[in-house]
Amino acid sequence: MKLISGTAFKANDAELDFKIFTLDGQHNEKPDYRLEQAPLLSGFKIINIPLPGTLTAEEYRKLIKVPRFNPLTEEPEQLHLWYLLDDQQLLYTCLAKRIGNYGQLKGFMQYQGSLPGLDENLWATLQVKIRLLESYQELFRRGRSKPIDRQTLVQSGAVSGTFIDLVAEKLKELNGDPQRLLLALGAKEVQGFLQSKLKALEQYLIGLGVIDDQQVLSAEDLQVRLMALVSNLDIPEVQAYEFIDKVMS
């Protein structure tokens, strides 16, 4: 950039100074606004997924390594389509297009996607199943704590460097259950851990939402409530129960 300065003219006996800034480059030169070349859409190509052939649903599950669903820590959008689709060929079609869970399929359908074998009636049934799962999870989670890890303890600020290894080890013994950890600390299973710090840790975990102080529903009560939910659905009861059993197995 070049700078030229001087005196332009006089007005009312006052001299007006001026400055001219000249940007580098030729006049009327058009800047190059071209963006970097877009990457090839290789990530959207159909991938190699084994065909189900004559395999049973359980055999195909093992072949494609379907992860187990955790009703405490995962949401329905993360549910693998194996749990939702009884048609193995349709499942294969979805997986080949990188549509692996309900959230991805939901997005695909919202953008007017089309899949052979997935008509409006089936899509409506899948949505009913998801609503059932949401309601069931709400009941199942009542009074149950979500697992935490060492990092959660560190972030709480209630566990000092002196005790972090001991408390983290105790947490590991208790399979990451924060409620059981609080009970263990209250019982002084970690010697020297202050009760004031225990209270601070408890408040942090409650605020974090990993501890539910409601009472866990008994198996009988959970079953009765599930039956009530299913009675109001637009799918056969047997299909609804089979779905929940499949997810929870």
XYZ file of C-alpha atoms in Angstrom:
249
model
C 0.000 0.000 0.000
C 1.333 3.430 -0.993
C 0.650 6.717 0.802
C 0.684 10.155 -0.896
C 0.056 13.285 1.156
C -0.098 16.997 0.471
C -2.169 20.153 0.593
C -5.228 20.167 -1.660
C -6.595 23.748 -1.578
C -7.488 26.604 0.667
C -10.958 27.290 2.070
C -11.608 30.365 4.182
C -7.869 30.858 4.349
C -7.468 27.413 5.886
C -5.357 24.785 4.179
C -6.932 21.338 3.870
C -4.526 18.458 4.005
C -5.171 15.250 2.144
C -3.880 11.685 2.101
C -4.308 9.172 -0.675
C -3.973 5.496 0.051
C -3.225 3.267 -2.933
C -3.683 -0.469 -2.459
C -1.118 -2.777 -3.980
C -2.161 -4.394 -7.216
C -3.428 -3.210 -10.562
C -6.487 -0.951 -10.770
C -9.731 -2.805 -11.529
C -7.955 -6.049 -10.806
C -10.546 -8.643 -9.756
C -9.670 -10.501 -6.579
C -9.657 -14.263 -6.763
C -12.546 -15.431 -4.627
C -12.303 -19.041 -5.692
C -12.459 -21.365 -2.731
C -10.336 -24.419 -2.381
C -11.477 -27.263 -4.561
C -14.276 -29.189 -2.868
C -13.185 -32.630 -1.706
C -14.407 -35.619 -3.634
C -17.545 -37.163 -2.202
C -15.790 -40.449 -1.551
C -17.151 -40.510 1.988
C -20.694 -40.795 0.588
C -20.104 -43.831 -1.564
C -21.935 -47.038 -0.753
C -19.743 -49.120 1.523
C -19.194 -52.854 1.586
C -21.599 -54.443 4.052
C -22.070 -58.217 4.125
C -25.409 -59.393 2.757
C -27.721 -61.079 5.266
C -28.480 -63.972 2.951
C -30.211 -66.709 4.952
C -28.765 -65.586 8.291
C -31.095 -65.162 11.241
C -31.416 -61.738 12.822
C -29.137 -62.761 15.685
C -26.536 -64.233 13.332
C -26.570 -61.089 11.213
C -26.233 -58.979 14.344
C -23.019 -60.767 15.244
C -21.714 -60.534 11.688
C -22.137 -56.755 11.438
C -21.154 -56.236 15.101
C -24.205 -54.352 16.344
C -23.364 -52.547 19.618
C -25.546 -53.108 22.654
C -27.838 -50.228 23.550
C -27.363 -48.655 26.978
C -30.736 -47.257 28.141
C -29.040 -45.216 30.869
C -26.489 -43.333 28.818
C -27.760 -43.437 25.224
C -30.719 -41.749 23.557
C -33.175 -43.285 21.050
C -31.505 -41.418 18.167
C -28.425 -43.559 18.815
C -30.316 -46.842 18.530
C -28.859 -49.090 15.850
C -31.356 -49.909 13.110
C -30.969 -53.634 13.767
C -33.231 -53.175 16.784
C -35.915 -51.432 14.713
C -35.963 -53.267 11.403
C -37.138 -56.863 11.053
C -36.470 -56.814 7.318
C -32.803 -57.792 7.005
C -32.628 -56.690 3.365
C -33.873 -53.219 4.278
C -31.370 -53.115 7.126
C -28.607 -54.021 4.684
C -29.732 -51.252 2.289
C -29.593 -48.679 5.079
C -26.187 -49.769 6.314
C -24.759 -49.766 2.793
C -25.758 -46.105 2.565
C -24.127 -45.353 5.930
C -27.479 -45.020 7.684
C -26.778 -46.940 10.856
C -28.986 -45.544 13.625
C -32.429 -44.029 14.046
C -31.130 -40.467 14.170
C -29.481 -40.855 10.774
C -32.571 -42.485 9.292
C -34.763 -39.726 10.718
C -32.619 -37.072 9.049
C -32.683 -39.022 5.779
C -36.481 -39.183 5.848
C -36.850 -35.524 6.798
C -35.025 -34.651 3.588
C -37.493 -36.750 1.594
C -35.146 -39.690 1.216
C -36.485 -42.884 -0.304
C -35.524 -46.463 0.455
C -36.973 -49.579 -1.196
C -39.005 -51.426 1.413
C -39.545 -48.425 3.690
C -43.047 -47.115 3.042
C -45.147 -44.669 5.043
C -46.758 -47.360 7.175
C -43.450 -48.883 8.198
C -41.955 -45.453 8.904
C -44.942 -44.645 11.122
C -44.402 -47.933 12.981
C -40.737 -47.142 13.573
C -41.670 -43.749 15.009
C -44.156 -45.391 17.370
C -41.440 -47.772 18.544
C -39.116 -44.870 19.246
C -41.778 -43.084 21.276
C -42.273 -46.296 23.245
C -38.535 -46.517 23.881
C -38.424 -42.904 25.075
C -41.237 -43.564 27.567
C -39.688 -46.834 28.702
C -36.303 -45.205 29.265
C -37.917 -42.518 31.382
C -39.351 -45.228 33.637
C -36.198 -47.347 33.610
C -33.933 -44.421 34.503
C -35.979 -43.425 37.523
C -33.755 -43.738 40.580
C -30.820 -45.098 38.547
C -27.544 -43.212 38.344
C -25.618 -42.580 35.153
C -22.037 -43.864 35.256
C -19.213 -41.356 35.655
C -15.438 -41.567 35.275
C -12.265 -40.130 36.753
C -12.553 -36.978 34.657
C -15.902 -36.200 36.269
C -14.262 -36.410 39.682
C -11.528 -34.026 38.579
C -14.001 -31.547 37.121
C -16.057 -31.560 40.319
C -13.241 -29.787 42.170
C -14.227 -31.754 45.282
C -11.535 -34.405 44.988
C -8.017 -33.110 45.543
C -4.874 -34.462 43.960
C -4.134 -36.254 47.202
C -7.235 -38.417 46.947
C -7.985 -38.554 43.225
C -6.250 -41.902 42.643
C -7.901 -43.539 45.648
C -11.373 -42.219 44.857
C -11.046 -43.055 41.160
C -10.013 -46.594 42.044
C -13.020 -46.942 44.321
C -15.254 -45.620 41.529
C -13.822 -48.245 39.180
C -14.635 -50.977 41.717
C -18.231 -49.728 41.746
C -18.543 -49.781 37.928
C -18.695 -45.996 37.729
C -21.855 -45.736 39.846
C -21.790 -42.249 41.451
C -24.486 -43.048 44.009
C -22.634 -46.094 45.299
C -19.432 -44.041 45.379
C -21.051 -41.453 47.638
C -22.213 -44.225 49.967
C -18.719 -45.721 50.022
C -17.128 -42.348 50.782
C -19.739 -41.738 53.473
C -18.795 -45.074 55.016
C -15.155 -43.868 55.014
C -13.965 -46.593 52.666
C -11.415 -44.034 51.464
C -9.577 -43.089 54.617
C -9.112 -39.386 55.230
C -11.608 -38.131 52.656
C -13.352 -35.172 54.284
C -17.108 -35.199 54.753
C -17.274 -31.557 53.648
C -15.733 -32.602 50.330
C -18.225 -35.461 50.147
C -21.089 -32.991 50.385
C -19.539 -30.821 47.680
C -19.118 -33.847 45.425
C -22.711 -34.894 45.999
C -24.041 -31.446 45.116
C -21.922 -31.372 41.970
C -23.166 -34.784 40.814
C -26.793 -33.871 41.496
C -26.367 -30.660 39.524
C -24.753 -32.629 36.727
C -27.851 -34.802 36.540
C -26.090 -38.143 36.961
C -27.851 -38.930 40.235
C -31.607 -39.466 40.475
C -32.895 -39.416 44.038
C -36.226 -41.025 43.108
C -36.900 -44.615 44.078
C -36.152 -47.280 41.492
C -39.312 -48.856 40.124
C -39.750 -52.510 40.985
C -39.814 -55.007 38.111
C -43.539 -55.536 38.686
C -44.330 -51.823 38.703
C -42.206 -51.258 35.618
C -44.044 -54.057 33.816
C -47.481 -52.689 34.726
C -46.563 -49.219 33.508
C -45.130 -50.661 30.319
C -48.372 -52.535 29.695
C -50.291 -49.283 30.146
C -48.023 -47.549 27.622
C -48.361 -50.325 25.071
C -52.158 -50.376 25.368
C -52.271 -46.887 23.829
C -49.987 -47.561 20.866
C -50.923 -48.016 17.217
C -48.923 -51.231 16.864
C -49.712 -54.795 18.005
C -48.837 -55.454 21.648
C -46.685 -58.466 20.769
C -44.614 -56.335 18.390
C -44.150 -53.656 21.045
C -43.026 -56.120 23.723
C -40.681 -57.894 21.324
C -39.090 -54.559 20.472
C -38.428 -53.579 24.095
C -37.130 -57.061 24.857
C -34.809 -56.841 21.860
C -33.428 -53.478 22.962
C -32.928 -54.550 26.561
C -31.429 -57.969 25.844
